Amino acid sequence: MLDIFIIIIILLCLADIFLVVYAVNCVNKKNKLKKTEISLTSLFEKSEEKRIKAEIERDKSATVISSFNDGLIILDERDKIFLINPEAKKNLGLETDRLLKKSFQFLSDFQKAKPIASALNEGLENIYRKQIELEKDCIIELSVTPLNLNKNNIGHLIIIHDVSREKIVERMKTEFVSLAAHQLRTPLSAIKWSIDMLKKGDFGKLTKKQNVVVKSILENNERLISLVNGLLDVARIEENGYLYKTAMTDVREIIALAINSYKDEIKDKKIKIDFKKPDNFPKMMLDTERIRLVIQNFIDNAIKYSPKGGKIIISLKKDEKNIELKVQDFGIGIPKSQQDKIFTKFARGNNAIKINATGSGLGLFSSKNIIEAHGGKIWFDSKENVGTSFYFSLPFRPDVK
Ligand code: ADP
């Protein structure tokens, strides 16, 4: 009986212990669960925070892109349209989002965007400030920038900058200059004609003093005529563009014609011109009229700024990619301090003004624009009282485009 009693007590004790262990275990598990719950909640809160932050950043970028004053189109790495901002839609007359995820070539479905599609079609690289007329008086500047992330290309950013207003104002200015210059030409010619008669003594013999004054009026009038002619040239070129009408041309012929147009001045100043004409020189595509103006300007300057009996050497060469023209003289040279401004409008060297009051300082400005519109380069080297060499190089284009 005692045995059974002891066994029952032992069993009861064991049950107690078991219950206590079980209870402790339960509490531990509960604690663990609680901890897990807490860490899960905090993890969730953190990722939610990150999500909200990312959304805010995304919304910020989207606001920046949509409120941009320029039209923006983003292409993904497969050249598919990823985003078009409202300004781009306005510029190109796109009222729909149906272009999204489509190749940029689909831009040509929209009349106004056609010229952009064909410019992009020529290659996304190397498009920088390319001017395109979308329709009358609607001109844009197109630029394409590759988007790189960790050295990997993730697409392209197309920027459409509307320059219509600037272009219209520029055109109005050019038209005004051209009109004013035209109007000035007639009275200036009349003045020149009358003073010439005075000088020749058609209205009676002039005294020595009168002669000096008449000579000075004549010189200043010549200067005005040259300035007006220079302005007219610039206006004419700016109206039609620095590259207007291209044709297959033999550059040697333009040089020969340009030399010929100065035959009187060359004779008067007893200048020796040495044109090192290459025997074989292929024709190439260029704007003959405009390039003739550049070559004439180089030769005109070389004659004007050479001493009597001076020498001018003209050479023309070609390598695989470019042609290069050099016009060298041994005249007054360009003072070092004025060399960096020489291609800007109205720039003239002090020494040049002294010996030739009639220059306009517009010839080299036009020449630079013409050469650069052909994709070429223009430069010079010069030393005062030693001489000057002017050069230009043009990419050789034997093809008709
Ligand atoms: P212009 O000769 O009518 O003044 P350009 O634009 O052709 O205008 O030339 C600008 C200036 O550059 C000249 O006034 C002169 O100071 C300088 N220049 C150009 N070519 C020469 C040259 N061959 N020798 C010396 N100076 C030159």
GROMACS .gro file of N, CA and C in nm, residues 234-331:
model
  294
  234VAL      N    1   2.764   8.977  -9.502
  234VAL     CA    2   2.731   8.899  -9.382
  234VAL      C    3   2.581   8.872  -9.377
  235ALA      N    4   2.500   8.978  -9.404
  235ALA     CA    5   2.354   8.962  -9.397
  235ALA      C    6   2.307   8.860  -9.500
  236ARG      N    7   2.364   8.872  -9.622
  236ARG     CA    8   2.324   8.780  -9.729
  236ARG      C    9   2.357   8.635  -9.691
  237ILE      N   10   2.477   8.618  -9.635
  237ILE     CA   11   2.517   8.482  -9.598
  237ILE      C   12   2.432   8.432  -9.481
  238GLU      N   13   2.407   8.522  -9.384
  238GLU     CA   14   2.329   8.478  -9.268
  238GLU      C   15   2.185   8.445  -9.307
  239GLU      N   16   2.132   8.519  -9.405
  239GLU     CA   17   1.993   8.493  -9.449
  239GLU      C   18   1.979   8.353  -9.508
  240ASN      N   19   2.077   8.317  -9.590
  240ASN     CA   20   2.065   8.187  -9.659
  240ASN      C   21   2.146   8.076  -9.595
  241GLY      N   22   2.223   8.109  -9.492
  241GLY     CA   23   2.303   8.006  -9.427
  241GLY      C   24   2.445   8.005  -9.481
  242TYR      N   25   2.537   7.958  -9.396
  242TYR     CA   26   2.678   7.958  -9.435
  242TYR      C   27   2.710   7.843  -9.530
  243LEU      N   28   2.618   7.747  -9.539
  243LEU     CA   29   2.635   7.641  -9.637
  243LEU      C   30   2.501   7.633  -9.709
  244TYR      N   31   2.498   7.677  -9.833
  244TYR     CA   32   2.369   7.702  -9.897
  244TYR      C   33   2.343   7.604 -10.010
  245LYS      N   34   2.435   7.602 -10.107
  245LYS     CA   35   2.411   7.519 -10.225
  245LYS      C   36   2.538   7.445 -10.260
  246THR      N   37   2.541   7.314 -10.239
  246THR     CA   38   2.665   7.241 -10.268
  246THR      C   39   2.665   7.186 -10.411
  247ALA      N   40   2.786   7.174 -10.464
  247ALA     CA   41   2.801   7.117 -10.599
  247ALA      C   42   2.941   7.057 -10.608
  248MET      N   43   2.960   6.967 -10.704
  248MET     CA   44   3.094   6.910 -10.723
  248MET      C   45   3.183   7.019 -10.782
  249THR      N   46   3.295   7.044 -10.715
  249THR     CA   47   3.376   7.160 -10.753
  249THR      C   48   3.524   7.125 -10.756
  250ASP      N   49   3.595   7.186 -10.850
  250ASP     CA   50   3.741   7.175 -10.854
  250ASP      C   51   3.797   7.297 -10.780
  251VAL      N   52   3.854   7.273 -10.661
  251VAL     CA   53   3.900   7.386 -10.579
  251VAL      C   54   4.008   7.466 -10.652
  252ARG      N   55   4.088   7.398 -10.737
  252ARG     CA   56   4.195   7.469 -10.810
  252ARG      C   57   4.135   7.579 -10.898
  253GLU      N   58   4.015   7.547 -10.953
  253GLU     CA   59   3.950   7.647 -11.040
  253GLU      C   60   3.904   7.769 -10.960
  254ILE      N   61   3.851   7.742 -10.838
  254ILE     CA   62   3.806   7.857 -10.757
  254ILE      C   63   3.927   7.946 -10.725
  255ILE      N   64   4.041   7.882 -10.693
  255ILE     CA   65   4.159   7.961 -10.658
  255ILE      C   66   4.203   8.046 -10.779
  256ALA      N   67   4.208   7.982 -10.897
  256ALA     CA   68   4.251   8.055 -11.017
  256ALA      C   69   4.159   8.173 -11.044
  257LEU      N   70   4.026   8.151 -11.029
  257LEU     CA   71   3.929   8.260 -11.053
  257LEU      C   72   3.947   8.372 -10.951
  258ALA      N   73   3.971   8.332 -10.825
  258ALA     CA   74   3.988   8.433 -10.719
  258ALA      C   75   4.112   8.517 -10.746
  259ILE      N   76   4.223   8.451 -10.789
  259ILE     CA   77   4.345   8.527 -10.820
  259ILE      C   78   4.316   8.625 -10.933
  260ASN      N   79   4.243   8.574 -11.034
  260ASN     CA   80   4.213   8.657 -11.151
  260ASN      C   81   4.131   8.781 -11.114
  261SER      N   82   4.040   8.763 -11.012
  261SER     CA   83   3.955   8.879 -10.978
  261SER      C   84   4.036   8.990 -10.910
  262TYR      N   85   4.161   8.962 -10.872
  262TYR     CA   86   4.244   9.067 -10.810
  262TYR      C   87   4.358   9.111 -10.902
  263LYS      N   88   4.342   9.082 -11.034
  263LYS     CA   89   4.457   9.106 -11.123
  263LYS      C   90   4.500   9.255 -11.123
  264ASP      N   91   4.404   9.347 -11.111
  264ASP     CA   92   4.440   9.490 -11.113
  264ASP      C   93   4.522   9.528 -10.991
  265GLU      N   94   4.474   9.484 -10.873
  265GLU     CA   95   4.546   9.515 -10.748
  265GLU      C   96   4.686   9.452 -10.750
  266ILE      N   97   4.694   9.328 -10.802
  266ILE     CA   98   4.822   9.257 -10.806
  266ILE      C   99   4.920   9.335 -10.896
  267LYS      N  100   4.866   9.384 -11.009
  267LYS     CA  101   4.949   9.459 -11.104
  267LYS      C  102   4.993   9.592 -11.040
  268ASP      N  103   4.894   9.662 -10.980
  268ASP     CA  104   4.924   9.792 -10.918
  268ASP      C  105   5.034   9.781 -10.813
  269LYS      N  106   5.025   9.676 -10.730
  269LYS     CA  107   5.123   9.664 -10.620
  269LYS      C  108   5.246   9.582 -10.658
  270LYS      N  109   5.248   9.541 -10.785
  270LYS     CA  110   5.359   9.459 -10.837
  270LYS      C  111   5.385   9.337 -10.748
  271ILE      N  112   5.277   9.269 -10.713
  271ILE     CA  113   5.287   9.151 -10.625
  271ILE      C  114   5.316   9.028 -10.711
  272LYS      N  115   5.401   8.941 -10.658
  272LYS     CA  116   5.427   8.818 -10.732
  272LYS      C  117   5.344   8.707 -10.666
  273ILE      N  118   5.255   8.648 -10.744
  273ILE     CA  119   5.172   8.540 -10.687
  273ILE      C  120   5.223   8.406 -10.736
  274ASP      N  121   5.249   8.316 -10.643
  274ASP     CA  122   5.298   8.184 -10.679
  274ASP      C  123   5.194   8.081 -10.635
  275PHE      N  124   5.116   8.030 -10.731
  275PHE     CA  125   5.015   7.930 -10.696
  275PHE      C  126   5.072   7.792 -10.727
  276LYS      N  127   5.102   7.718 -10.622
  276LYS     CA  128   5.159   7.583 -10.642
  276LYS      C  129   5.042   7.487 -10.670
  277LYS      N  130   5.001   7.488 -10.796
  277LYS     CA  131   4.880   7.413 -10.834
  277LYS      C  132   4.910   7.264 -10.848
  278PRO      N  133   4.845   7.179 -10.769
  278PRO     CA  134   4.871   7.035 -10.784
  278PRO      C  135   4.818   6.985 -10.919
  279ASP      N  136   4.890   6.889 -10.981
  279ASP     CA  137   4.849   6.841 -11.113
  279ASP      C  138   4.716   6.768 -11.109
  280ASN      N  139   4.708   6.675 -11.013
  280ASN     CA  140   4.582   6.600 -11.003
  280ASN      C  141   4.513   6.637 -10.873
  281PHE      N  142   4.391   6.681 -10.887
  281PHE     CA  143   4.318   6.713 -10.765
  281PHE      C  144   4.170   6.682 -10.788
  282PRO      N  145   4.117   6.586 -10.714
  282PRO     CA  146   3.978   6.544 -10.743
  282PRO      C  147   3.877   6.652 -10.708
  283LYS      N  148   3.765   6.651 -10.777
  283LYS     CA  149   3.656   6.744 -10.743
  283LYS      C  150   3.595   6.701 -10.611
  284MET      N  151   3.531   6.793 -10.542
  284MET     CA  152   3.462   6.754 -10.419
  284MET      C  153   3.336   6.838 -10.398
  285MET      N  154   3.249   6.790 -10.305
  285MET     CA  155   3.124   6.860 -10.278
  285MET      C  156   3.148   6.977 -10.186
  286LEU      N  157   3.113   7.097 -10.230
  286LEU     CA  158   3.116   7.212 -10.141
  286LEU      C  159   3.031   7.325 -10.199
  287ASP      N  160   3.008   7.425 -10.117
  287ASP     CA  161   2.932   7.542 -10.164
  287ASP      C  162   3.032   7.634 -10.235
  288THR      N  163   3.033   7.624 -10.367
  288THR     CA  164   3.133   7.693 -10.447
  288THR      C  165   3.137   7.844 -10.418
  289GLU      N  166   3.018   7.904 -10.416
  289GLU     CA  167   3.009   8.050 -10.394
  289GLU      C  168   3.072   8.090 -10.262
  290ARG      N  169   3.035   8.017 -10.157
  290ARG     CA  170   3.082   8.052 -10.022
  290ARG      C  171   3.233   8.029 -10.008
  291ILE      N  172   3.281   7.914 -10.061
  291ILE     CA  173   3.425   7.886 -10.049
  291ILE      C  174   3.505   7.988 -10.131
  292ARG      N  175   3.446   8.032 -10.243
  292ARG     CA  176   3.514   8.136 -10.323
  292ARG      C  177   3.530   8.263 -10.239
  293LEU      N  178   3.428   8.297 -10.160
  293LEU     CA  179   3.438   8.416 -10.074
  293LEU      C  180   3.554   8.403  -9.976
  294VAL      N  181   3.570   8.282  -9.919
  294VAL     CA  182   3.678   8.261  -9.822
  294VAL      C  183   3.815   8.277  -9.889
  295ILE      N  184   3.829   8.211 -10.006
  295ILE     CA  185   3.958   8.217 -10.075
  295ILE      C  186   3.989   8.361 -10.118
  296GLN      N  187   3.885   8.431 -10.166
  296GLN     CA  188   3.904   8.572 -10.205
  296GLN      C  189   3.947   8.655 -10.084
  297ASN      N  190   3.885   8.627  -9.970
  297ASN     CA  191   3.918   8.702  -9.849
  297ASN      C  192   4.066   8.681  -9.810
  298PHE      N  193   4.112   8.556  -9.818
  298PHE     CA  194   4.254   8.527  -9.785
  298PHE      C  195   4.345   8.603  -9.882
  299ILE      N  196   4.312   8.596 -10.012
  299ILE     CA  197   4.399   8.659 -10.112
  299ILE      C  198   4.393   8.811 -10.099
  300ASP      N  199   4.272   8.863 -10.080
  300ASP     CA  200   4.253   9.009 -10.066
  300ASP      C  201   4.337   9.062  -9.949
  301ASN      N  202   4.331   8.991  -9.835
  301ASN     CA  203   4.409   9.034  -9.719
  301ASN      C  204   4.560   9.026  -9.746
  302ALA      N  205   4.599   8.914  -9.810
  302ALA     CA  206   4.742   8.896  -9.838
  302ALA      C  207   4.793   9.011  -9.925
  303ILE      N  208   4.711   9.054 -10.023
  303ILE     CA  209   4.753   9.165 -10.110
  303ILE      C  210   4.754   9.296 -10.030
  304LYS      N  211   4.642   9.320  -9.957
  304LYS     CA  212   4.628   9.447  -9.884
  304LYS      C  213   4.741   9.468  -9.783
  305TYR      N  214   4.779   9.359  -9.715
  305TYR     CA  215   4.874   9.374  -9.606
  305TYR      C  216   5.017   9.334  -9.644
  306SER      N  217   5.042   9.326  -9.777
  306SER     CA  218   5.179   9.301  -9.826
  306SER      C  219   5.239   9.433  -9.871
  307PRO      N  220   5.371   9.445  -9.867
  307PRO     CA  221   5.432   9.567  -9.921
  307PRO      C  222   5.430   9.564 -10.074
  308LYS      N  223   5.456   9.679 -10.136
  308LYS     CA  224   5.467   9.682 -10.282
  308LYS      C  225   5.577   9.586 -10.324
  309GLY      N  226   5.556   9.511 -10.431
  309GLY     CA  227   5.658   9.418 -10.479
  309GLY      C  228   5.666   9.292 -10.393
  310GLY      N  229   5.569   9.271 -10.306
  310GLY     CA  230   5.571   9.155 -10.217
  310GLY      C  231   5.540   9.024 -10.288
  311LYS      N  232   5.545   8.916 -10.210
  311LYS     CA  233   5.523   8.785 -10.271
  311LYS      C  234   5.414   8.710 -10.194
  312ILE      N  235   5.329   8.639 -10.267
  312ILE     CA  236   5.225   8.558 -10.202
  312ILE      C  237   5.235   8.416 -10.256
  313ILE      N  238   5.238   8.320 -10.163
  313ILE     CA  239   5.247   8.180 -10.206
  313ILE      C  240   5.117   8.108 -10.169
  314ILE      N  241   5.054   8.046 -10.269
  314ILE     CA  242   4.929   7.973 -10.241
  314ILE      C  243   4.954   7.824 -10.266
  315SER      N  244   4.924   7.742 -10.166
  315SER     CA  245   4.943   7.598 -10.189
  315SER      C  246   4.820   7.521 -10.145
  316LEU      N  247   4.799   7.410 -10.216
  316LEU     CA  248   4.680   7.327 -10.192
  316LEU      C  249   4.727   7.183 -10.182
  317LYS      N  250   4.684   7.113 -10.075
  317LYS     CA  251   4.723   6.972 -10.067
  317LYS      C  252   4.607   6.888 -10.015
  318LYS      N  253   4.625   6.759 -10.023
  318LYS     CA  254   4.516   6.669  -9.984
  318LYS      C  255   4.574   6.542  -9.923
  319ASP      N  256   4.514   6.496  -9.814
  319ASP     CA  257   4.549   6.360  -9.768
  319ASP      C  258   4.421   6.276  -9.775
  320GLU      N  259   4.419   6.162  -9.706
  320GLU     CA  260   4.302   6.073  -9.721
  320GLU      C  261   4.173   6.139  -9.674
  321LYS      N  262   4.185   6.223  -9.570
  321LYS     CA  263   4.060   6.274  -9.510
  321LYS      C  264   4.028   6.419  -9.545
  322ASN      N  265   4.132   6.501  -9.562
  322ASN     CA  266   4.107   6.646  -9.575
  322ASN      C  267   4.181   6.707  -9.693
  323ILE      N  268   4.130   6.827  -9.733
  323ILE     CA  269   4.210   6.909  -9.822
  323ILE      C  270   4.254   7.031  -9.739
  324GLU      N  271   4.368   7.088  -9.776
  324GLU     CA  272   4.416   7.203  -9.698
  324GLU      C  273   4.468   7.312  -9.792
  325LEU      N  274   4.423   7.436  -9.768
  325LEU     CA  275   4.470   7.549  -9.847
  325LEU      C  276   4.551   7.641  -9.757
  326LYS      N  277   4.662   7.692  -9.812
  326LYS     CA  278   4.745   7.786  -9.736
  326LYS      C  279   4.773   7.908  -9.823
  327VAL      N  280   4.752   8.027  -9.767
  327VAL     CA  281   4.787   8.151  -9.840
  327VAL      C  282   4.888   8.224  -9.752
  328GLN      N  283   5.010   8.234  -9.805
  328GLN     CA  284   5.120   8.291  -9.724
  328GLN      C  285   5.166   8.424  -9.782
  329ASP      N  286   5.185   8.522  -9.692
  329ASP     CA  287   5.242   8.648  -9.740
  329ASP      C  288   5.358   8.689  -9.649
  330PHE      N  289   5.428   8.794  -9.691
  330PHE     CA  290   5.545   8.841  -9.614
  330PHE      C  291   5.523   8.988  -9.579
  331GLY      N  292   5.401   9.015  -9.533
  331GLY     CA  293   5.361   9.154  -9.509
  331GLY      C  294   5.370   9.196  -9.363
   0.00000   0.00000   0.00000
